[in-house]
């Protein structure tokens, strides 16, 4: 690539421009002159064709030089001159008659390199190149000439050759001089041009590299963009796939939940009809079954209960996995709760030779917990402890605070003296379906879901559980539960619906492990006698399943009269007809379900107090709460044991009998209570009033006077006390009888009561003396009031008592402005009273 000399690089002053123009003009004139001279010479020699050769050389040399000056492209000029110098000898030889005139070739070969060297001298190192090129040309020309005419060629046209040679030399010399002059004048500029060309080359190279980098970056960015787009599409497809899978999983979860809910009903109903009849048969074993049959039935019953327990655990796990295990916590005395659960395991533990203990730091501790779920927790922990504890071992349940903790939590610990748990097994102990000994030869049976369920149920209570074990040496499970209710949401707290008993469920569960624990059944004679007993309590059984009705009848008919109804609607009609003492009803029935039956009967005043037990195969907490809310008194989940049914029926009937007696007692107590209230009111009145006059007594007077005086002192209000005494009262008693004296006192009391205000205090002070306290009344007003009372007594008609009877009174008045204390106030009034008596009676002193 040739360097480009931009016009902006060269100096643009007027002197240099004139120099360049003069050089160009001189060269052009020389070239034109040389062309004319050459042309004339060849024309004169009779070779007009050859005249075009020097003329063309001169003409194209002038054009190339002009191009050089205009564009500053030195390479183009050099190439043009080289072309002419190489090609012109061939044309000369051809015009002179070929290679036979080799002398011309020799002279041309000498002169042409001379001109080329002069041209090449302007550019320095390139002279070596041109010299070498023309030496090769000389050698080639000499070789060709020797082949044709020998080594010493003839010179027939010596004058032409000499003229030609001199002409060429002159032209080349002129070109050399002009170029030397021009380049010497512009040497500095050429250096700058070269430096600028180098910088431009570097800049061009850097731009090319930058362009390549930019293209690579753009290519990389485009590649990354395409990859990002592909990844985005892949992510969207993956998200769509995940969403679809999530939707399918949710649908499967809903299907699974519905399946377990339906299977709960399908499992529990047949289990009820297995466990119930088995229990009944075993209760009759001593009369109807031999030992082998009794043993087989016990095995059947034990395994049926075990199956029920496994079903319940699987259903609980299903609820937990579906996120539907809800906490329904009630405030419970956890000490009583734990003690009852622990004691329910004592009979089974004693038969194994294991001691069971319970200890607590409190006598009573309220704690919010779900009793049903907490019973399952303790059952699993205690049954495991008893299962792995050897004979003469010990199992303890303790309740205490969290030592070393600032929190208010409590800890429930279940500890045994069994063989312990290997350390490498402890981290997996609460994993679902994990068993410490999972081999086929393990000593204890199990499913591996009990402790996992325990952990889940503890976490539902917002608590935690950990295990400490020494292997071998025993194991301790520690449950930490928060106190208070701040950690619970409103939906997790429910009010107590009834007084629940604790420990019944673990006792029944342990019966499935140990065997049957029931009292001996009544004899046949006692059952027949009970069936004929008049006034026997009636139980109505409502269920659309005839087997269930028959089973309940068999369970209850020994001591109760049992009637049946096949659906809810018939049950309502039969209840209104029979007026039973208790109703046992299924929940899911045709025509009318158990909830609606309960609502109708409880809404009828004649059945409002009648107990109702609901039976259902759906053992959810929500179903139980729904039944209890509409008025059901108890709730049994299928399958249920005959013993539990009998116990609940008997308890409710006993409560009903107690309620009937209690209502009678309440009626009696209500009457007695009214009498007591009347007597109490009378006693209260007698405690503060005088029995003969009806005025306040002296004790109440002094208490009220102290209160009024303190209030007057606080507010600065006046207070006046008037004390009155019947004149010659002893004479009235002696002359007219004591009865007449009593009537006089009553009459004076009536005068006082008619004339005092509601805020005034009128009292009998003792004997024939009366006191009136006048709050907010000044001494002057009190004197006026006293004078009024005196006149009223004096002017009263006493003839109704005795025709000759005349009654007057003497009065003394004092005020709180005179003395500060109530005793002093009374004493001052008494003093003024006796002053009136000394001054002649029937007057007011103050």
Coordinates of C-alpha atoms in Angstrom, one line a residue, residues 24-25 32 99 111 151 194 221 268 329 375 425 524 531 552 580 627 649 730 742 763 767 811 828 846:
X24 CA 7.0 22.3 -13.1
X25 CA 7.1 24.9 -15.9
X32 CA 8.6 19.6 -24.9
X99 CA 19.1 -6.7 -32.3
X111 CA 22.8 5.4 -20.2
X151 CA 30.4 -9.8 -29.5
X194 CA 6.6 9.9 6.6
X221 CA -22.8 -9.8 22.6
X268 CA -63.8 -46.9 60.5
X329 CA -55.9 -25.0 71.8
X375 CA -52.7 -37.2 74.2
X425 CA -29.2 -43.1 65.1
X524 CA -78.1 -63.5 82.6
X531 CA -85.3 -55.7 81.2
X552 CA -75.5 -50.4 70.1
X580 CA -86.5 -40.9 75.5
X627 CA -71.8 -31.2 66.3
X649 CA -74.2 -43.1 78.0
X730 CA -91.3 9.8 133.5
X742 CA -94.5 4.5 123.9
X763 CA -82.5 9.1 115.0
X767 CA -84.9 6.8 126.0
X811 CA -84.4 21.2 122.3
X828 CA -72.7 20.5 123.0
X846 CA -78.3 27.2 121.1

